[in-house]
Short mmCIF file of C-alpha atoms in Angstrom, two decimals:
data_model
loop_
_atom_site.label_atom_id
_atom_site.label_comp_id
_atom_site.label_asym_id
_atom_site.label_seq_id
_atom_site.Cartn_x
_atom_site.Cartn_y
_atom_site.Cartn_z
CA MET A 1 0.08 -0.46 -0.15
CA LYS A 2 2.91 2.26 0.62
CA LYS A 3 4.27 1.76 -2.21
CA VAL A 4 0.42 3.06 -4.51
CA THR A 5 1.32 6.01 -2.93
CA LEU A 6 4.59 7.29 -3.26
CA LEU A 7 4.00 6.50 -6.54
CA ALA A 8 0.83 7.99 -6.68
CA THR A 9 2.82 10.98 -5.03
CA ALA A 10 5.46 11.35 -7.62
CA LEU A 11 2.95 11.48 -10.01
CA ALA A 12 1.18 13.79 -9.16
CA MET A 13 4.32 15.44 -9.08
CA VAL A 14 5.74 15.59 -12.23
CA THR A 15 1.83 16.10 -13.50
CA GLY A 16 2.03 19.40 -11.44
CA SER A 17 5.08 20.37 -13.19
CA ALA A 18 4.69 19.36 -16.53
CA PHE A 19 0.85 21.33 -15.98
CA ALA A 20 3.35 24.71 -14.58
CA ALA A 21 5.58 24.82 -17.69
CA ASP A 22 2.95 24.77 -19.91
CA MET A 23 1.10 28.04 -18.19
CA PRO A 24 1.05 31.25 -20.31
CA VAL A 25 4.25 33.46 -17.88
CA LYS A 26 3.17 36.97 -17.84
CA ALA A 27 5.68 39.48 -19.50
CA LEU A 28 7.48 41.78 -17.88
CA LYS A 29 7.62 45.09 -19.08
CA ALA A 30 9.78 45.77 -21.37
CA PRO A 31 10.92 49.70 -19.85
CA PRO A 32 9.58 52.71 -21.68
CA ALA A 33 12.05 54.43 -24.27
CA PRO A 34 13.77 58.09 -23.58
CA ALA A 35 11.75 60.80 -24.23
CA PHE A 36 12.64 61.70 -27.76
CA ASP A 37 13.97 65.80 -27.26
CA PRO A 38 14.16 67.67 -30.77
CA TRP A 39 16.28 70.12 -29.67
CA ASP A 40 20.29 70.90 -29.14
CA ILE A 41 22.86 73.13 -29.32
CA ALA A 42 26.21 73.52 -30.67
CA PHE A 43 29.32 75.38 -29.53
CA GLY A 44 32.35 75.79 -30.33
CA GLY A 45 35.82 77.80 -30.90
CA ALA A 46 39.04 78.02 -31.62
CA ILE A 47 43.05 79.58 -32.90
CA MET A 48 44.50 79.50 -36.23
CA SER A 49 48.11 79.64 -37.14
CA ASP A 50 46.49 81.81 -40.58
CA TYR A 51 42.07 82.58 -41.55
CA ILE A 52 41.79 80.57 -44.86
CA PHE A 53 38.63 81.23 -46.83
CA ARG A 54 38.81 79.95 -50.61
CA GLY A 55 42.93 79.97 -50.85
CA VAL A 56 42.63 83.39 -49.80
CA THR A 57 43.50 84.49 -45.97
CA GLN A 58 41.79 86.71 -43.86
CA SER A 59 43.35 88.49 -41.39
CA ASN A 60 45.83 89.68 -43.37
CA HIS A 61 49.24 86.13 -42.58
CA GLN A 62 48.43 86.46 -39.33
CA PRO A 63 46.62 83.73 -36.35
CA SER A 64 42.88 83.78 -35.82
CA VAL A 65 40.85 83.11 -33.74
CA ALA A 66 36.44 81.85 -34.09
CA ALA A 67 33.60 81.21 -32.37
CA TYR A 68 30.18 80.04 -33.31
CA PHE A 69 26.99 79.11 -31.43
CA GLU A 70 24.31 76.64 -33.78
CA PRO A 71 20.37 75.92 -31.55
CA ARG A 72 19.71 72.34 -34.00
CA TYR A 73 15.99 71.39 -33.84
CA ASN A 74 15.65 67.46 -34.92
CA VAL A 75 12.67 67.06 -36.70
CA THR A 76 12.89 63.19 -37.07
CA LYS A 77 16.52 61.46 -36.78
CA ASP A 78 17.00 62.43 -40.13
CA LEU A 79 16.18 65.97 -40.58
CA GLN A 80 17.24 69.05 -38.48
CA LEU A 81 16.41 71.96 -38.79
CA TYR A 82 19.46 74.97 -38.05
CA ALA A 83 19.88 78.24 -37.47
CA GLY A 84 23.39 79.82 -36.00
CA VAL A 85 25.87 82.51 -34.97
CA SER A 86 29.45 82.50 -36.19
CA ALA A 87 32.33 84.91 -35.32
CA GLU A 88 36.62 85.30 -36.77
CA SER A 89 39.02 88.28 -36.33
CA ILE A 90 39.85 89.73 -39.94
CA SER A 91 42.00 92.10 -41.27
CA PHE A 92 40.78 93.90 -44.29
CA ALA A 93 41.89 97.47 -46.42
CA ASN A 94 39.28 98.89 -45.23
CA ARG A 95 40.36 98.28 -41.22
CA ALA A 96 36.73 95.98 -40.70
CA ALA A 97 38.71 93.40 -38.45
CA ALA A 98 35.75 90.95 -36.75
CA GLU A 99 33.35 88.62 -39.23
CA VAL A 100 30.30 88.01 -38.76
CA ASP A 101 28.25 85.30 -39.96
CA VAL A 102 24.33 84.79 -39.61
CA TYR A 103 23.23 81.46 -41.04
CA GLY A 104 19.99 78.78 -40.97
CA GLY A 105 19.27 76.44 -43.24
CA ILE A 106 18.16 72.07 -43.04
CA ARG A 107 20.45 68.79 -43.11
CA PRO A 108 18.28 66.04 -44.70
CA THR A 109 20.44 62.28 -44.54
CA PHE A 110 18.98 59.10 -46.77
CA GLY A 111 20.58 55.93 -45.70
CA ALA A 112 24.45 56.95 -47.31
CA PHE A 113 23.26 60.98 -48.35
CA ALA A 114 23.43 63.38 -45.74
CA PHE A 115 22.58 66.90 -47.73
CA ASP A 116 22.54 70.34 -46.10
CA VAL A 117 21.01 73.60 -47.95
CA GLY A 118 20.69 76.73 -46.61
CA ILE A 119 22.22 80.24 -46.57
CA TRP A 120 24.76 81.85 -45.77
CA GLY A 121 25.35 85.83 -44.02
CA TYR A 122 29.21 87.48 -43.85
CA LEU A 123 28.61 90.81 -41.77
CA TYR A 124 31.90 93.32 -41.37
CA PRO A 125 31.40 95.51 -39.30
CA GLY A 126 33.25 98.71 -38.37
CA GLY A 127 34.75 99.26 -41.95
CA SER A 128 36.00 102.15 -43.67
CA CYS A 129 35.38 103.95 -46.57
CA ALA A 130 39.31 102.97 -48.45
CA ASP A 131 40.12 105.57 -50.27
CA ASN A 132 44.33 105.80 -53.37
CA VAL A 133 46.42 107.81 -52.88
CA ALA A 134 46.23 110.16 -55.86
CA PRO A 135 49.62 110.79 -58.39
CA GLY A 136 51.81 113.15 -57.09
CA GLY A 137 51.32 111.41 -53.15
CA ILE A 138 48.39 112.99 -52.93
CA PRO A 139 45.75 111.41 -50.96
CA GLY A 140 42.30 111.33 -52.18
CA GLY A 141 41.04 109.65 -55.30
CA ASN A 142 38.08 110.93 -55.15
CA VAL A 143 36.45 107.30 -55.01
CA CYS A 144 34.74 107.84 -51.09
CA PRO A 145 33.00 110.63 -49.53
CA VAL A 146 35.40 112.99 -47.87
CA SER A 147 35.17 112.10 -44.08
CA THR A 148 38.01 112.67 -40.99
CA THR A 149 37.76 108.22 -41.47
CA THR A 150 38.60 107.58 -44.81
CA ILE A 151 41.38 104.84 -44.48
CA PHE A 152 43.35 106.64 -47.37
CA LEU A 153 46.18 103.23 -49.32
CA ALA A 154 49.61 104.20 -50.78
CA ASP A 155 49.33 100.94 -53.62
CA GLY A 156 47.22 102.24 -54.77
CA ASN A 157 43.68 99.85 -53.49
CA VAL A 158 40.45 101.07 -52.91
CA MET A 159 37.69 99.30 -50.38
CA LYS A 160 33.83 99.71 -49.31
CA LYS A 161 33.01 100.70 -45.87
CA ASP A 162 30.23 97.74 -45.86
CA VAL A 163 30.57 94.48 -47.84
CA SER A 164 28.88 92.65 -46.45
CA PHE A 165 27.38 89.76 -49.07
CA PHE A 166 25.58 86.67 -48.81
CA GLU A 167 25.34 83.82 -50.40
CA VAL A 168 23.10 81.08 -50.56
CA TYR A 169 23.77 77.81 -50.83
CA GLY A 170 23.95 73.39 -51.08
CA LYS A 171 26.25 70.06 -50.04
CA MET A 172 25.86 67.04 -50.65
CA ASN A 173 28.52 64.39 -48.43
CA TYR A 174 28.42 60.75 -48.87
CA THR A 175 29.66 57.98 -46.74
CA ILE A 176 31.18 55.09 -48.41
CA ASN A 177 32.08 53.08 -45.13
CA ASP A 178 33.51 53.71 -41.93
CA ASN A 179 37.14 55.35 -43.43
CA TRP A 180 36.32 57.32 -46.68
CA ALA A 181 34.18 59.11 -47.33
CA VAL A 182 33.24 62.17 -50.06
CA GLY A 183 30.76 65.36 -50.51
CA VAL A 184 30.51 68.23 -53.15
CA ASN A 185 29.91 71.29 -51.84
CA GLU A 186 27.79 74.87 -54.78
CA TYR A 187 28.27 78.08 -53.40
CA TYR A 188 26.46 81.17 -55.18
CA SER A 189 26.38 85.26 -53.37
CA PRO A 190 24.90 88.10 -56.20
CA ASN A 191 27.18 90.64 -55.42
CA PHE A 192 29.98 88.81 -54.04
CA LEU A 193 32.05 90.58 -51.06
CA ASN A 194 29.69 93.41 -51.31
CA SER A 195 31.46 94.39 -54.86
CA GLY A 196 29.34 94.39 -57.53
CA ALA A 197 30.86 91.26 -59.45
CA TRP A 198 28.36 87.87 -58.81
CA GLY A 199 30.83 85.23 -57.07
CA ASN A 200 30.09 81.09 -57.33
CA TYR A 201 31.65 78.80 -55.83
CA ALA A 202 31.72 74.68 -56.91
CA SER A 203 34.14 72.55 -54.97
CA LEU A 204 34.68 68.57 -54.45
CA THR A 205 36.37 66.97 -50.47
CA ALA A 206 37.51 63.73 -49.85
CA LYS A 207 38.27 62.53 -45.85
CA TRP A 208 39.44 59.33 -45.02
CA THR A 209 39.61 58.95 -41.37
CA ALA A 210 40.81 56.29 -39.59
CA PRO A 211 39.99 52.77 -37.05
CA SER A 212 39.36 53.83 -33.77
CA THR A 213 42.54 51.94 -32.99
CA VAL A 214 44.98 53.61 -34.69
CA PHE A 215 46.41 55.50 -32.23
CA GLY A 216 45.98 52.03 -29.50
CA ALA A 217 43.72 52.92 -26.90
CA SER A 218 45.19 56.66 -26.03
CA GLY A 219 41.19 57.90 -27.41
CA VAL A 220 43.21 60.37 -30.60
CA GLY A 221 42.62 60.16 -33.42
CA MET A 222 43.06 60.62 -37.43
CA TYR A 223 41.64 61.79 -40.06
CA VAL A 224 43.30 63.12 -43.65
CA SER A 225 41.15 65.24 -46.01
CA GLY A 226 41.23 67.76 -49.10
CA GLU A 227 39.33 69.84 -50.92
CA PHE A 228 39.78 71.15 -54.60
CA GLY A 229 37.96 73.96 -55.68
CA ARG A 230 37.30 76.71 -58.42
CA GLN A 231 35.56 79.79 -58.04
CA TRP A 232 34.90 82.05 -60.49
CA PHE A 233 33.20 86.34 -60.57
CA GLY A 234 31.71 88.74 -62.77
CA THR A 235 32.26 91.75 -62.77
CA SER A 236 32.67 94.22 -60.22
CA ASP A 237 31.11 97.70 -60.53
CA ALA A 238 33.09 100.91 -60.84
CA PHE A 239 33.22 101.70 -57.32
CA TYR A 240 36.07 99.42 -57.41
CA GLY A 241 37.63 100.54 -61.40
CA THR A 242 38.99 104.38 -60.38
CA GLY A 243 42.68 104.25 -59.60
CA PRO A 244 45.44 106.40 -59.35
CA LEU A 245 46.90 104.55 -62.61
CA THR A 246 43.60 103.34 -64.63
CA VAL A 247 39.59 103.60 -64.69
CA PHE A 248 38.10 100.90 -65.06
CA ALA A 249 34.83 102.40 -66.73
CA ASN A 250 32.60 99.44 -66.87
CA GLY A 251 33.77 97.68 -62.88
CA ILE A 252 36.81 95.09 -62.78
CA PRO A 253 36.65 92.07 -64.71
CA TYR A 254 37.58 89.74 -61.17
CA LYS A 255 39.83 86.65 -62.63
CA ASP A 256 38.33 83.58 -62.31
CA TYR A 257 40.18 80.55 -60.12
CA ASN A 258 41.31 77.32 -58.44
CA THR A 259 41.93 76.81 -55.28
CA TRP A 260 43.05 73.70 -53.01
CA ASN A 261 43.23 72.78 -49.57
CA VAL A 262 45.05 69.15 -47.78
CA GLY A 263 45.93 68.09 -44.88
CA VAL A 264 45.76 65.82 -40.91
CA GLY A 265 43.48 65.80 -38.36
CA PHE A 266 44.46 64.83 -34.28
CA THR A 267 40.88 63.96 -32.26
CA TYR A 268 40.51 63.83 -28.86
CA LYS A 269 37.80 63.66 -26.88
CA VAL A 270 36.39 67.49 -28.14
CA PHE A 271 39.31 68.60 -29.93
CA THR A 272 40.77 68.92 -33.47
CA LEU A 273 43.78 69.82 -34.12
CA ASP A 274 44.13 70.18 -38.06
CA LEU A 275 47.48 70.44 -40.04
CA ARG A 276 47.01 71.76 -43.71
CA TYR A 277 48.63 73.62 -46.31
CA SER A 278 46.95 75.25 -48.61
CA GLY A 279 46.74 76.85 -53.00
CA THR A 280 45.56 79.28 -55.58
CA ASP A 281 46.35 80.14 -58.99
CA LEU A 282 45.82 83.49 -58.67
CA ASN A 283 49.00 85.90 -59.25
CA LYS A 284 50.53 88.34 -57.44
CA GLY A 285 49.19 90.78 -59.41
CA ASP A 286 45.12 89.50 -60.21
CA CYS A 287 45.42 89.34 -56.32
CA ASN A 288 45.98 92.87 -55.85
CA ALA A 289 42.93 93.11 -57.70
CA PHE A 290 40.49 90.89 -56.25
CA THR A 291 41.51 91.49 -52.43
CA SER A 292 42.46 95.55 -52.49
CA ALA A 293 44.63 94.25 -50.06
CA PHE A 294 46.54 96.20 -48.70
CA ASN A 295 50.29 96.60 -48.05
CA ALA A 296 50.25 95.36 -51.46
CA THR A 297 54.03 95.68 -53.32
CA GLY A 298 55.62 96.69 -56.01
CA THR A 299 54.92 96.69 -59.94
CA THR A 300 56.84 94.06 -61.96
CA ASN A 301 53.20 92.29 -60.95
CA VAL A 302 51.30 93.63 -64.22
CA THR A 303 48.00 92.05 -65.25
CA PRO A 304 45.03 93.21 -67.52
CA ILE A 305 42.98 94.51 -63.85
CA ASN A 306 45.97 94.51 -62.76
CA PRO A 307 48.29 97.15 -64.91
CA GLY A 308 49.26 99.21 -61.50
CA GLY A 309 51.65 96.60 -61.43
CA ALA A 310 51.47 96.25 -57.43
CA GLY A 311 51.24 92.70 -55.56
CA SER A 312 49.89 91.36 -52.97
CA ASN A 313 50.44 87.55 -51.54
CA TRP A 314 46.76 87.16 -49.92
CA CYS A 315 45.96 84.36 -52.89
CA GLY A 316 49.66 82.52 -52.40
CA SER A 317 50.28 79.52 -50.79
CA ALA A 318 49.82 78.92 -46.62
CA GLY A 319 50.55 76.10 -43.80
CA ILE A 320 47.81 76.86 -41.27
CA ALA A 321 47.72 75.34 -37.91
CA LYS A 322 43.92 75.42 -35.52
CA LEU A 323 43.15 74.13 -32.62
CA SER A 324 40.07 73.90 -32.33
CA PHE A 325 36.50 71.91 -29.71
CA ASP A 326 32.05 71.45 -31.13
CA LEU A 327 30.60 70.38 -28.80
CA THR A 328 26.81 69.60 -28.44
CA ALA A 329 24.55 70.13 -25.63
CA MET A 330 22.55 66.49 -25.25
CA THR A 331 26.12 65.06 -25.65
CA ASN A 332 28.59 67.06 -24.27
CA LEU A 333 25.93 68.79 -21.35
CA LYS A 334 23.74 65.99 -19.67
#
């Protein structure tokens, strides 16, 4: 009898375990997904040995500092709206000492393709009208209004008080893989540097990013990048066609030029050290006619648009070292 009882008990335990295994188990609640915060802010700054813009120095080959602030709104993970303001120290012939940029646009992404379309305003506050020195060494070429703030340039150049302008732009970047990316850029202004001449700039870019382990576990990253571009121009207004040695009644037909840069960068956390070489194919004479450099020299750099012969090195080859930091509120300030 005892054996029968023990057998029945064992069967009941086995059967109960089987039934328990077949019973539906209530799934554990997954933790709620973090709320999507569409707002972000990017900001940063830099110090550089030379501020080069499309192959032309904006700081007379002297050091420059820069800073920017850019609020962003992510409509979705693949669509971003943005607006921003940035500033750089410069050295122009009209004695403007700062460039202040105001910009905004939209950045849609489609898989490996990233686009950026917007408008960029370049503002140059604090400038004064720069006139030339008339033949015989007499200040005043009668280009600028008579004023106690008028600047007189001994090299025969002139420059407007306000050279602010805007461009519309479109960019496309294609990420090939974790290491390679290529891009194309297009910028257009109906009045480049307020000169009266339209300007169009197009360029191709390429970037190779080294594997994250290139410097072991140090956290240091590296990249190599380059750009080749071409700047096209229309004809300036009559203001720039007046000088002590020549008169272009219909303005100066600025010389189109090619520009390029190539460099290597090193990254660590929010910091980037970029070492770059930049150049153009503009000769010193045509560079002088375009830039109105305040320190042009000589008389032998004669070209059809620079008959006075003064030459400028503002468009020549240059090496640039730039140390910058870049942060975003959502990534770095949480």
